[in-house]
PDB file of N, CA, C and O in Angstrom:
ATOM      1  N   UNK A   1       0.837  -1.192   0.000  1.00 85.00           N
ATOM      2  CA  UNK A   1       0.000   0.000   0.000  1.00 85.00           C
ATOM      3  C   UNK A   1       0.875   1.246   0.000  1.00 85.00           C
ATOM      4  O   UNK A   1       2.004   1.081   0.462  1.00 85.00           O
ATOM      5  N   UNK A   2       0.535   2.554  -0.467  1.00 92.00           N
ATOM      6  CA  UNK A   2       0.511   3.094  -0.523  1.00 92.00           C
ATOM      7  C   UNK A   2       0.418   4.442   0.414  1.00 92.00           C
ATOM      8  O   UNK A   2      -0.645   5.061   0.383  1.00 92.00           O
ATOM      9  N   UNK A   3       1.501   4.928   1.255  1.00 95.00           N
ATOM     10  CA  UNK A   3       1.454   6.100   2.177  1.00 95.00           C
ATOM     11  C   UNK A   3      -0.055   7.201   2.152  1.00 95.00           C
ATOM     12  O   UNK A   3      -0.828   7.583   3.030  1.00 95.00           O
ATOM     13  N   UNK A   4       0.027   7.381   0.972  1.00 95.00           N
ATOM     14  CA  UNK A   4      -1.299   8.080   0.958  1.00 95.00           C
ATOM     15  C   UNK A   4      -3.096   7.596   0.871  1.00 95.00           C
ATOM     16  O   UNK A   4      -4.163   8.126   1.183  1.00 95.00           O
ATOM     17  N   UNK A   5      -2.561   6.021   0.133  1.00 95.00           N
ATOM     18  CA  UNK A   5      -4.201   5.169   0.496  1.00 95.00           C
ATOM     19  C   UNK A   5      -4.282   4.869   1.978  1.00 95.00           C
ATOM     20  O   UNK A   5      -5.376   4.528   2.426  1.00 95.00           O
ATOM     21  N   UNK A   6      -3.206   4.963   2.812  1.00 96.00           N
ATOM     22  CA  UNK A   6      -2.912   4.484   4.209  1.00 96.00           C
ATOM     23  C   UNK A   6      -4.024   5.803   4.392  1.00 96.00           C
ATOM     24  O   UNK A   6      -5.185   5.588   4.740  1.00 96.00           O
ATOM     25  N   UNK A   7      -3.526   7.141   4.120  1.00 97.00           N
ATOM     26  CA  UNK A   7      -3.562   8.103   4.954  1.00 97.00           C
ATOM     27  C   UNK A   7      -5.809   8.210   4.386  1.00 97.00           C
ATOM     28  O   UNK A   7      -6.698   8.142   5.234  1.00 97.00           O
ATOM     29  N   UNK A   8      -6.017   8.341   3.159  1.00 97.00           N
ATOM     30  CA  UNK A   8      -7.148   8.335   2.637  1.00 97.00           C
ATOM     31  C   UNK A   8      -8.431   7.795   3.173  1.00 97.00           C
ATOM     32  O   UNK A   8      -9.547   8.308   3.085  1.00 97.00           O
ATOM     33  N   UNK A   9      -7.977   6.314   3.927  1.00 97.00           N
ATOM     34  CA  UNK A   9      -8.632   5.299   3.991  1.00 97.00           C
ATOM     35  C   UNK A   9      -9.427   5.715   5.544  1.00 97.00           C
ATOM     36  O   UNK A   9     -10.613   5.529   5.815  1.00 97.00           O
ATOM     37  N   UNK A  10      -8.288   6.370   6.491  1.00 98.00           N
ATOM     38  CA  UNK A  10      -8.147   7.041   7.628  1.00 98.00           C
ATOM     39  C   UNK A  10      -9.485   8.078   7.252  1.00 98.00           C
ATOM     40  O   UNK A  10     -10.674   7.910   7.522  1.00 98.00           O
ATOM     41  N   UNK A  11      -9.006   8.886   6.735  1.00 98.00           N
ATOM     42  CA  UNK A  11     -10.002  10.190   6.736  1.00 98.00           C
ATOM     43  C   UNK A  11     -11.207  10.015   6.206  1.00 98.00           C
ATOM     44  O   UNK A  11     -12.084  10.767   6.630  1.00 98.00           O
ATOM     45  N   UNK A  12     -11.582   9.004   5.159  1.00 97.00           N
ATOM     46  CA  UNK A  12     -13.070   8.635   5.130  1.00 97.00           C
ATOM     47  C   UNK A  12     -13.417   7.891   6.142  1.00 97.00           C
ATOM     48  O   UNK A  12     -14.640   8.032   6.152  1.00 97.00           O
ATOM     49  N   UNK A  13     -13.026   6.874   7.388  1.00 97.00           N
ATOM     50  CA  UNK A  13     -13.326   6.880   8.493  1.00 97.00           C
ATOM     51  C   UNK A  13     -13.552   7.428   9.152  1.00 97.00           C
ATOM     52  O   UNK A  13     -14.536   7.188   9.852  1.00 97.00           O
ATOM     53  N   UNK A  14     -12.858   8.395   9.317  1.00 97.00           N
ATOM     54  CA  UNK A  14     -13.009   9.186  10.255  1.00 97.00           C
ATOM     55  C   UNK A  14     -12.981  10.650   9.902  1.00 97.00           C
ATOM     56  O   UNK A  14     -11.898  11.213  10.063  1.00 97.00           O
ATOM     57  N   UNK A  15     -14.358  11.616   9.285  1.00 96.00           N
ATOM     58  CA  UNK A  15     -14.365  12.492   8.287  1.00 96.00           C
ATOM     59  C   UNK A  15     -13.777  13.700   9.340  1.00 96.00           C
ATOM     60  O   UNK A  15     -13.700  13.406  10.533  1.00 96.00           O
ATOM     61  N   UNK A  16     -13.465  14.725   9.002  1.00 96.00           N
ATOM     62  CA  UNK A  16     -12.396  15.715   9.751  1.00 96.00           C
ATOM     63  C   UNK A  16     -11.088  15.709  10.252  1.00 96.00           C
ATOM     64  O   UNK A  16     -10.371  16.681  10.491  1.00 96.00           O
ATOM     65  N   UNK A  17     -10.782  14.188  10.425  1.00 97.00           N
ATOM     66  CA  UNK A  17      -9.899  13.970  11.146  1.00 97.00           C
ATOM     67  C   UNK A  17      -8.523  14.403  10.236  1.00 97.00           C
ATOM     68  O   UNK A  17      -8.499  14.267   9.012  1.00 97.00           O
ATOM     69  N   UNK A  18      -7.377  14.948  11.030  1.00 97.00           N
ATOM     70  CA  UNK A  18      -6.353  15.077  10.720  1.00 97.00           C
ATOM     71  C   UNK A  18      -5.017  14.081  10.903  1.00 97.00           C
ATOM     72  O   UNK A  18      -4.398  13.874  11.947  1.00 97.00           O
ATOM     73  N   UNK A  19      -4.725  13.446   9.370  1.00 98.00           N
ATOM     74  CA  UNK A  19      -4.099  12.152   9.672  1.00 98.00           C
ATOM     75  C   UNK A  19      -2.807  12.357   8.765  1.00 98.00           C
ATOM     76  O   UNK A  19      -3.033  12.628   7.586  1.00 98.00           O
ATOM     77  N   UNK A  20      -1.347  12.251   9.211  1.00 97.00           N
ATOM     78  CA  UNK A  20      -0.059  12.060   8.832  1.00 97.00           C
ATOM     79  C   UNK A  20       0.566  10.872   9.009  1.00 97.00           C
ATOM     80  O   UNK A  20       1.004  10.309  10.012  1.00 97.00           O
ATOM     81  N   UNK A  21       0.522  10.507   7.540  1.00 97.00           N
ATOM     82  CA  UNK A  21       0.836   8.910   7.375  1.00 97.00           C
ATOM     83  C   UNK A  21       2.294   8.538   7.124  1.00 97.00           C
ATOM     84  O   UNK A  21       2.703   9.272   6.225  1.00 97.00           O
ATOM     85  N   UNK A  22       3.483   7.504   7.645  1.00 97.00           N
ATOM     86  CA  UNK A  22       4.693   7.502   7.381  1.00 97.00           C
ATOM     87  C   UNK A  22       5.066   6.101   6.935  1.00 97.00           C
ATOM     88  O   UNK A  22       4.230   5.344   7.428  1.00 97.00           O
ATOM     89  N   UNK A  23       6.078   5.324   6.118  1.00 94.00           N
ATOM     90  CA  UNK A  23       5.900   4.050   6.338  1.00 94.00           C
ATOM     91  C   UNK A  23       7.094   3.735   5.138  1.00 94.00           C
ATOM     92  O   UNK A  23       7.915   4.551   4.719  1.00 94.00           O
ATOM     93  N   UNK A  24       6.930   2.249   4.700  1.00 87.00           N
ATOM     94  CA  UNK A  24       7.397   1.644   3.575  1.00 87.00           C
ATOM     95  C   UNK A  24       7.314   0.806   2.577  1.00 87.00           C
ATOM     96  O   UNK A  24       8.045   0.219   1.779  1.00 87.00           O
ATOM     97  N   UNK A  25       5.612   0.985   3.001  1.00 79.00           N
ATOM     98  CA  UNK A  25       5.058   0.115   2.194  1.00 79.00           C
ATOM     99  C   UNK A  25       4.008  -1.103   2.678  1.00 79.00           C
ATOM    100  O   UNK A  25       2.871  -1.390   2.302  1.00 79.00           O
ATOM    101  N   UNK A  26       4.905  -1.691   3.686  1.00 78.00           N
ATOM    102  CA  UNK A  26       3.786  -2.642   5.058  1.00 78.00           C
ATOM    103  C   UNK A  26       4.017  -2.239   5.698  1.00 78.00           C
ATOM    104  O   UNK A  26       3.270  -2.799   6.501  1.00 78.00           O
ATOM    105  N   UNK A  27       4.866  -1.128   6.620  1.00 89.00           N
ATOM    106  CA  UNK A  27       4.710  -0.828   7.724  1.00 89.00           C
ATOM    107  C   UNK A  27       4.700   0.506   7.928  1.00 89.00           C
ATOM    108  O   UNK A  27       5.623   1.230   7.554  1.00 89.00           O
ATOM    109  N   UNK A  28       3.035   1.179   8.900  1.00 95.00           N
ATOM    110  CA  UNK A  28       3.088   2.371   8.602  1.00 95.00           C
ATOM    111  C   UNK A  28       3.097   3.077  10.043  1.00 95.00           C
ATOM    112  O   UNK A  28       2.768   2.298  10.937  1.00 95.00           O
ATOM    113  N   UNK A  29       3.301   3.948  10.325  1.00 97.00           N
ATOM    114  CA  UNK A  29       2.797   4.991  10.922  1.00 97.00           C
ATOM    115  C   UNK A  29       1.666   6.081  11.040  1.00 97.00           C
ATOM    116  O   UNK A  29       1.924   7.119  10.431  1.00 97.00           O
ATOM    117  N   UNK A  30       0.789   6.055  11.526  1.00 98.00           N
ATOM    118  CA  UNK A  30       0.156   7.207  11.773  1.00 98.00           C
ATOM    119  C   UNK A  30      -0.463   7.804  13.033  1.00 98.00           C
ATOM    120  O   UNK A  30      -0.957   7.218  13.996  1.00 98.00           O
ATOM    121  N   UNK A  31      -0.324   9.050  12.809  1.00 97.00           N
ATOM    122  CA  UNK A  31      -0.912  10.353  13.925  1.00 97.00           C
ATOM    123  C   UNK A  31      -1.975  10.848  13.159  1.00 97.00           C
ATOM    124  O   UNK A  31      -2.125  11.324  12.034  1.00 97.00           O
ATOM    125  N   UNK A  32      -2.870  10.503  14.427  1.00 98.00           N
ATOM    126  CA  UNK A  32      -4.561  11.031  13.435  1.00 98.00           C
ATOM    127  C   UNK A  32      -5.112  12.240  14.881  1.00 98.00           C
ATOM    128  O   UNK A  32      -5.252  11.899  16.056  1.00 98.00           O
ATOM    129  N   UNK A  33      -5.276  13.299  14.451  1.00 98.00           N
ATOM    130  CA  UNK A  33      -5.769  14.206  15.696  1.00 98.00           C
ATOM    131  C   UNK A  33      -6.952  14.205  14.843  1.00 98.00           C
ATOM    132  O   UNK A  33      -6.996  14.186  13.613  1.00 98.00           O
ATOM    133  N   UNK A  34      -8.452  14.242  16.180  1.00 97.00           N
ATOM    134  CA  UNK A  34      -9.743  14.694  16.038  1.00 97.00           C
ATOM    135  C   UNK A  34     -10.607  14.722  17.174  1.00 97.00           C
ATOM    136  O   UNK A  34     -10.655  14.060  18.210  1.00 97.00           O
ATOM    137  N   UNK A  35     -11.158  15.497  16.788  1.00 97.00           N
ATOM    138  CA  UNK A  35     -12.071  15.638  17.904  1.00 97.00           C
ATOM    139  C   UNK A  35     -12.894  14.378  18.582  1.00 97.00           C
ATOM    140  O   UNK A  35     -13.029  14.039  19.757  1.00 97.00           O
ATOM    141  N   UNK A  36     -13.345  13.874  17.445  1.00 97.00           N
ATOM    142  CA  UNK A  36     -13.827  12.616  18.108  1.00 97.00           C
ATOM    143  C   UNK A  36     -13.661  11.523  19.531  1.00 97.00           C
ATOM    144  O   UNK A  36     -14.305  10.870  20.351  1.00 97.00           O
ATOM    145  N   UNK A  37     -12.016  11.977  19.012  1.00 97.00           N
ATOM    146  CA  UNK A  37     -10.985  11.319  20.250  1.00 97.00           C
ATOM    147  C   UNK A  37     -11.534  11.896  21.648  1.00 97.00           C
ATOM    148  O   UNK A  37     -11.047  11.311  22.616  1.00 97.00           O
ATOM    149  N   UNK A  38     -12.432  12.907  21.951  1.00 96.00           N
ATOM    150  CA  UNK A  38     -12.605  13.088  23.186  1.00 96.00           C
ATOM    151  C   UNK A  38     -13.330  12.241  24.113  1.00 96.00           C
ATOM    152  O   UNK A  38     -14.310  11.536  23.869  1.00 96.00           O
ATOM    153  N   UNK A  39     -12.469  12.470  25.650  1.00 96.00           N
ATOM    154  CA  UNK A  39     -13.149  11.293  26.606  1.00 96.00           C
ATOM    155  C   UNK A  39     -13.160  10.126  26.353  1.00 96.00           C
ATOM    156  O   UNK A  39     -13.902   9.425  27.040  1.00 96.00           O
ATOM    157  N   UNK A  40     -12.408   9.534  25.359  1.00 96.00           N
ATOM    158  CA  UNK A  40     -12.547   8.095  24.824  1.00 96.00           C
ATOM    159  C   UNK A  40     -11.013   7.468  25.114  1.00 96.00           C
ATOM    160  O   UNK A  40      -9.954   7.890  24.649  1.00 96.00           O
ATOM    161  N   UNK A  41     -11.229   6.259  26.083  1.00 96.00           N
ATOM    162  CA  UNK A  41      -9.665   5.655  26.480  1.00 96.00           C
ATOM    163  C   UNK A  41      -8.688   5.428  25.322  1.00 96.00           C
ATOM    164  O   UNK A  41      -9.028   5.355  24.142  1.00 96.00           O
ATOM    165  N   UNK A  42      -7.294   5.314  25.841  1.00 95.00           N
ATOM    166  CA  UNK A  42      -6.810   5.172  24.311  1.00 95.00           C
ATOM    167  C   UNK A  42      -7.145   3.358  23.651  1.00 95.00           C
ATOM    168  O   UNK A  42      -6.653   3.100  22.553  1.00 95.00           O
ATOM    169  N   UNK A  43      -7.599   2.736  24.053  1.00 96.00           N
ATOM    170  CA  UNK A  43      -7.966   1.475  23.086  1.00 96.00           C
ATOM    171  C   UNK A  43      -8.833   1.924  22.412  1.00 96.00           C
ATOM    172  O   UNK A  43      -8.938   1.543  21.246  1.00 96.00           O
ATOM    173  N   UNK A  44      -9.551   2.694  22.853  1.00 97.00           N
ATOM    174  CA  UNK A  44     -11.086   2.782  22.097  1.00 97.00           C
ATOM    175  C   UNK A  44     -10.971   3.854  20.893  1.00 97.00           C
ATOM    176  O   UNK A  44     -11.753   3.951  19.947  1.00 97.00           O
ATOM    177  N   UNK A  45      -9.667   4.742  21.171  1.00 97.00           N
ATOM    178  CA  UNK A  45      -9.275   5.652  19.922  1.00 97.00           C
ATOM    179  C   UNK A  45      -8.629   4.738  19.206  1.00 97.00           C
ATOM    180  O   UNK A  45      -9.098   4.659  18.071  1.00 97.00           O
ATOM    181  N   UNK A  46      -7.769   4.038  19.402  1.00 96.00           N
ATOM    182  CA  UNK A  46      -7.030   2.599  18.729  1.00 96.00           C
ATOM    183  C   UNK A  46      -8.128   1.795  17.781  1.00 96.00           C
ATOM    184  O   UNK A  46      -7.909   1.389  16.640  1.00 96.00           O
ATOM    185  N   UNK A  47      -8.757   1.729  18.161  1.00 97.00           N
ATOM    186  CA  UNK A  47      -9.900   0.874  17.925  1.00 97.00           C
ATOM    187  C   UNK A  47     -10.762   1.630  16.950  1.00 97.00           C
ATOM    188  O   UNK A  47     -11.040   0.840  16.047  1.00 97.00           O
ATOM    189  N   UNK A  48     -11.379   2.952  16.696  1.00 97.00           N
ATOM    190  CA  UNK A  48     -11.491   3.484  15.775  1.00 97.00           C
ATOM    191  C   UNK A  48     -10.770   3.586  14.782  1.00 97.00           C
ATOM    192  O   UNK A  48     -11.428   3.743  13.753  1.00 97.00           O
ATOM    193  N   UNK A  49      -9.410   3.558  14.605  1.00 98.00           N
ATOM    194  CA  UNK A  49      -8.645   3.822  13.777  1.00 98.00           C
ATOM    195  C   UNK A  49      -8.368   2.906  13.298  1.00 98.00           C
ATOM    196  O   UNK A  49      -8.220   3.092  12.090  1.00 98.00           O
ATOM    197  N   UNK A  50      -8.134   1.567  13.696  1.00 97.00           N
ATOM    198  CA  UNK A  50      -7.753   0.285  12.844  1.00 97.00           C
ATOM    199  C   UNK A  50      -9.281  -0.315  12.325  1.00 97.00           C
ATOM    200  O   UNK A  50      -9.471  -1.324  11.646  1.00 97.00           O
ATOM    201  N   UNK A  51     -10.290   0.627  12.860  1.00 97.00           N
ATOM    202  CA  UNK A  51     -11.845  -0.176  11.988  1.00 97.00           C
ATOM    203  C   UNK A  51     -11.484   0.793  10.277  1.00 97.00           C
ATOM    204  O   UNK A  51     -12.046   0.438   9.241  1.00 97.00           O
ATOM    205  N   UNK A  52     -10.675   1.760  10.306  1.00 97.00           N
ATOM    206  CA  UNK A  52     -10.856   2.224   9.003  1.00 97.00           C
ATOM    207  C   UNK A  52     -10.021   1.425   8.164  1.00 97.00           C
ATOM    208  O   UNK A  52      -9.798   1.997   7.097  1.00 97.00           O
ATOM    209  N   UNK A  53      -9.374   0.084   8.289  1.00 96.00           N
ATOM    210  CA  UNK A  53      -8.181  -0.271   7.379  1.00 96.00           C
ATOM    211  C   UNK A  53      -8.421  -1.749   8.237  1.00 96.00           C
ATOM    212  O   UNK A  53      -7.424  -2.456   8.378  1.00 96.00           O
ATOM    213  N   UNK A  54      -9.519  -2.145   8.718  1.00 96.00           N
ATOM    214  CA  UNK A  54      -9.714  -3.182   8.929  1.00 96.00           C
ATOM    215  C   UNK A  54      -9.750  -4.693   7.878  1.00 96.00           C
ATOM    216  O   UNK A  54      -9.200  -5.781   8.048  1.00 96.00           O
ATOM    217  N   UNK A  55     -10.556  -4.240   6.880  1.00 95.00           N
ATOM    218  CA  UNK A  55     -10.116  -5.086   5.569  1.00 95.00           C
ATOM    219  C   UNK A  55      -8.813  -5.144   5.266  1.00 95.00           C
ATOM    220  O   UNK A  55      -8.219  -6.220   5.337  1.00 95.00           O
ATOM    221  N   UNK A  56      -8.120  -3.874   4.845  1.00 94.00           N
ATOM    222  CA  UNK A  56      -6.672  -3.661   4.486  1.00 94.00           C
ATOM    223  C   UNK A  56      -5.774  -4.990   5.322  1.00 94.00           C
ATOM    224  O   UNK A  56      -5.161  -5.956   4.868  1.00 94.00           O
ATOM    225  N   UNK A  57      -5.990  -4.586   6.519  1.00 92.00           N
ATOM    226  CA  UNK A  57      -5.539  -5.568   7.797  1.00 92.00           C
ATOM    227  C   UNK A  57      -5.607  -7.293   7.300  1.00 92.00           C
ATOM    228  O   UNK A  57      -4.730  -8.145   7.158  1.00 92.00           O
ATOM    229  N   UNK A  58      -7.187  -7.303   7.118  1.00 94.00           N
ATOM    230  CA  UNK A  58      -7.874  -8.997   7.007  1.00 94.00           C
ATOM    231  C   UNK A  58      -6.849  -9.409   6.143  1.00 94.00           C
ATOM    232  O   UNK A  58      -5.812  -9.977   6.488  1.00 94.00           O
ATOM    233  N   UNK A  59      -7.357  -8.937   4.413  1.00 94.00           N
ATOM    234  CA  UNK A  59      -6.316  -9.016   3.172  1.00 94.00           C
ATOM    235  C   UNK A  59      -4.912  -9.297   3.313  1.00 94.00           C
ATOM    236  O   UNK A  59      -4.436 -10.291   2.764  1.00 94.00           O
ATOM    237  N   UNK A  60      -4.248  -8.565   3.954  1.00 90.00           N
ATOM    238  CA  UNK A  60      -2.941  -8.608   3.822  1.00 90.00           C
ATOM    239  C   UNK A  60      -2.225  -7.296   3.216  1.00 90.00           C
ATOM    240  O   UNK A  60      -1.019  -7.056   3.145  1.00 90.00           O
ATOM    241  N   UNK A  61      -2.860  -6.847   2.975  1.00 89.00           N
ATOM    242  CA  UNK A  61      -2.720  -5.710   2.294  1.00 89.00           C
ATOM    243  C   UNK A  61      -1.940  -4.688   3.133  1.00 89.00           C
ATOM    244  O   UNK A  61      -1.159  -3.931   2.557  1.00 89.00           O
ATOM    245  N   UNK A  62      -2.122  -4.619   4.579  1.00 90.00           N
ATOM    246  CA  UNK A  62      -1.632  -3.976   5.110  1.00 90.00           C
ATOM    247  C   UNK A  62      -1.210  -4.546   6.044  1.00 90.00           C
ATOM    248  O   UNK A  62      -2.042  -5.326   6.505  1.00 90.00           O
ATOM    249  N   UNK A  63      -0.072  -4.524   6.679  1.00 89.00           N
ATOM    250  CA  UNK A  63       0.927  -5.321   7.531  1.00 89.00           C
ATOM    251  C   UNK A  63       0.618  -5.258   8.947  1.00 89.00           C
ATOM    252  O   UNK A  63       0.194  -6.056   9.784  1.00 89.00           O
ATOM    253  N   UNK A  64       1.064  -3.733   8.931  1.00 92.00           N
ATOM    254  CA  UNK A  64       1.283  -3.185  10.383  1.00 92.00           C
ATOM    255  C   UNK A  64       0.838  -1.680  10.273  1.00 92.00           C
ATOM    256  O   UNK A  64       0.967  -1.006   9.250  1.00 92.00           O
ATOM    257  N   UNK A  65       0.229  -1.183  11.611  1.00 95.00           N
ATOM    258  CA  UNK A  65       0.495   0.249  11.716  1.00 95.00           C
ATOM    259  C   UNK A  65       0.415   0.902  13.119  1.00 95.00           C
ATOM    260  O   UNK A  65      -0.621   0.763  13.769  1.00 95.00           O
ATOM    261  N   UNK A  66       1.213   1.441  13.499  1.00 96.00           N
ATOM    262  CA  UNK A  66       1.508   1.803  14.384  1.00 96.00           C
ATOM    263  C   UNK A  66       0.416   3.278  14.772  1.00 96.00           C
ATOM    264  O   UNK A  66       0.199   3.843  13.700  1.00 96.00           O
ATOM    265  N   UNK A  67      -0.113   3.830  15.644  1.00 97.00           N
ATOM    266  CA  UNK A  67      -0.927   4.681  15.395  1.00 97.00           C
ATOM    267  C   UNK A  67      -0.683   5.753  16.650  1.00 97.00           C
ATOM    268  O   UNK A  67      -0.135   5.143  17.569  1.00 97.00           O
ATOM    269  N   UNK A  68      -0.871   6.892  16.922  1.00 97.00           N
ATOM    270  CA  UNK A  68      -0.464   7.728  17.470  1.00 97.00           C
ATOM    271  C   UNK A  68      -1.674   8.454  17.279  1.00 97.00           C
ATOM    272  O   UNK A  68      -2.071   8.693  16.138  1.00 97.00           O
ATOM    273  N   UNK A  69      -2.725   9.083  18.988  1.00 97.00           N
ATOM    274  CA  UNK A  69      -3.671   9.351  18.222  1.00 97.00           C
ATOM    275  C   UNK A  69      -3.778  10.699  19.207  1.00 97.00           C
ATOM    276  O   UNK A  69      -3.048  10.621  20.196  1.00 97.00           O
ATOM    277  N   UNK A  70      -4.624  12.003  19.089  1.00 97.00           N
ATOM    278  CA  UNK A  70      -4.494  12.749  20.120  1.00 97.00           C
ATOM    279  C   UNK A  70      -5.828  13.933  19.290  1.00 97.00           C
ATOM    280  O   UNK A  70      -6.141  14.307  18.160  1.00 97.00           O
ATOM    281  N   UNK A  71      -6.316  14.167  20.915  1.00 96.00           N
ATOM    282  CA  UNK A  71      -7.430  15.209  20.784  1.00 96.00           C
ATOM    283  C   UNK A  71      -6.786  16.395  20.087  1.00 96.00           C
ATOM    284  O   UNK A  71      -5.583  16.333  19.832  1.00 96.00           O
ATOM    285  N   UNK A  72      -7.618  17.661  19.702  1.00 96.00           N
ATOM    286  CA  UNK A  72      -7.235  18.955  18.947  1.00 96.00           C
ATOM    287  C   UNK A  72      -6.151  19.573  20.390  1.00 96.00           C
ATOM    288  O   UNK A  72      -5.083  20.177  20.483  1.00 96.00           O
ATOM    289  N   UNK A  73      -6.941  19.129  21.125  1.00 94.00           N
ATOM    290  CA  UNK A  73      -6.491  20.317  22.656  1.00 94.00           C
ATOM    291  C   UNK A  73      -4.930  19.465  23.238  1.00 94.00           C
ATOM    292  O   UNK A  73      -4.008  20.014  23.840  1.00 94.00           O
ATOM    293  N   UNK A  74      -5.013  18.077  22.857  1.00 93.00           N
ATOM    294  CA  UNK A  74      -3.307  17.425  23.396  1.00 93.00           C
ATOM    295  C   UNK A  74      -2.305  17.671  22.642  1.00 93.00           C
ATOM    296  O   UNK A  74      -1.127  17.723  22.994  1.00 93.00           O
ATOM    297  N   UNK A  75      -2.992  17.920  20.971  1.00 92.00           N
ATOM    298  CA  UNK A  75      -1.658  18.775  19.902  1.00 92.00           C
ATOM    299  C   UNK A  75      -0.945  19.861  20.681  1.00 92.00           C
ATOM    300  O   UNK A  75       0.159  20.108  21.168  1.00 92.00           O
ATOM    301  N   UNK A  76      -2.589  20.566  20.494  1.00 93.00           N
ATOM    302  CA  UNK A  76      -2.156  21.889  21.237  1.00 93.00           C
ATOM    303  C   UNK A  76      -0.843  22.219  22.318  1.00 93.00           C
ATOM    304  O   UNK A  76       0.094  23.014  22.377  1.00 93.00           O
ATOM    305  N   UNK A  77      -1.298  21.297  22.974  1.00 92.00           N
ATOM    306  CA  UNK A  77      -0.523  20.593  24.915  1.00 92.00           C
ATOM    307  C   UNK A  77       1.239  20.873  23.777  1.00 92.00           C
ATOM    308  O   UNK A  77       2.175  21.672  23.819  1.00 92.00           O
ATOM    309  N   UNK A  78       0.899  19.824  23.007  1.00 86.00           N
ATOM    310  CA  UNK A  78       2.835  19.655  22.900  1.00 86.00           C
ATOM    311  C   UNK A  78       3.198  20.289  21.568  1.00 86.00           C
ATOM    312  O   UNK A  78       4.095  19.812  20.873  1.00 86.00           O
ATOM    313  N   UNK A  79       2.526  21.331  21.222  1.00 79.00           N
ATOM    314  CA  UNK A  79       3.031  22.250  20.931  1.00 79.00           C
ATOM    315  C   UNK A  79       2.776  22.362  18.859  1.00 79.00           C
ATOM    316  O   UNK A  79       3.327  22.963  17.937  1.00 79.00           O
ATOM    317  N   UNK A  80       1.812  21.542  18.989  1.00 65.00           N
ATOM    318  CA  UNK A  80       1.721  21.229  17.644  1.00 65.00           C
ATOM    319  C   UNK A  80       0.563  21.858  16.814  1.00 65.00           C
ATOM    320  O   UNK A  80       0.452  21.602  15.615  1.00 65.00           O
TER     321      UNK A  80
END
């Protein structure tokens, strides 16, 4: 796959969300900030984010991804 179908696949899941995708092909990275993320433990933000690339996952298609996830207001926090 593709860094940017990684990143695509993310944001029609999760519509607003702000997602920076990194990787090499099977193994990716991403930091997705949104609001959504509020009050919600981090499995359960985890857990949103791998339902958008859940097929990707099943298939094979996608290996691994590492995910990094944070409200508008925890960017904020570290300075981002």
């Amino acid at each position: 796959m593709e860094i940017e179908a990684v990143a695509q696949l993310i944001r029609q899941g999760l519509p607003g969300a702000e997602v920076q995708v990194s990787g090499d092909g099977s193994h990716f990275d991403a930091v997705v900030v949104s609001e959504v993320f509020e009050g919600l433990t981090p499995i359960k933000k985890q857990r949103l984010v791998m339902d958008t690339v859940k097929s990707q996952i099943a298939s094979g298609e996608l290996h691994a991804l590492s995910i990094k996830t944070l409200t508008p207001a925890q960017r904020a926090e570290q300075g981002g």
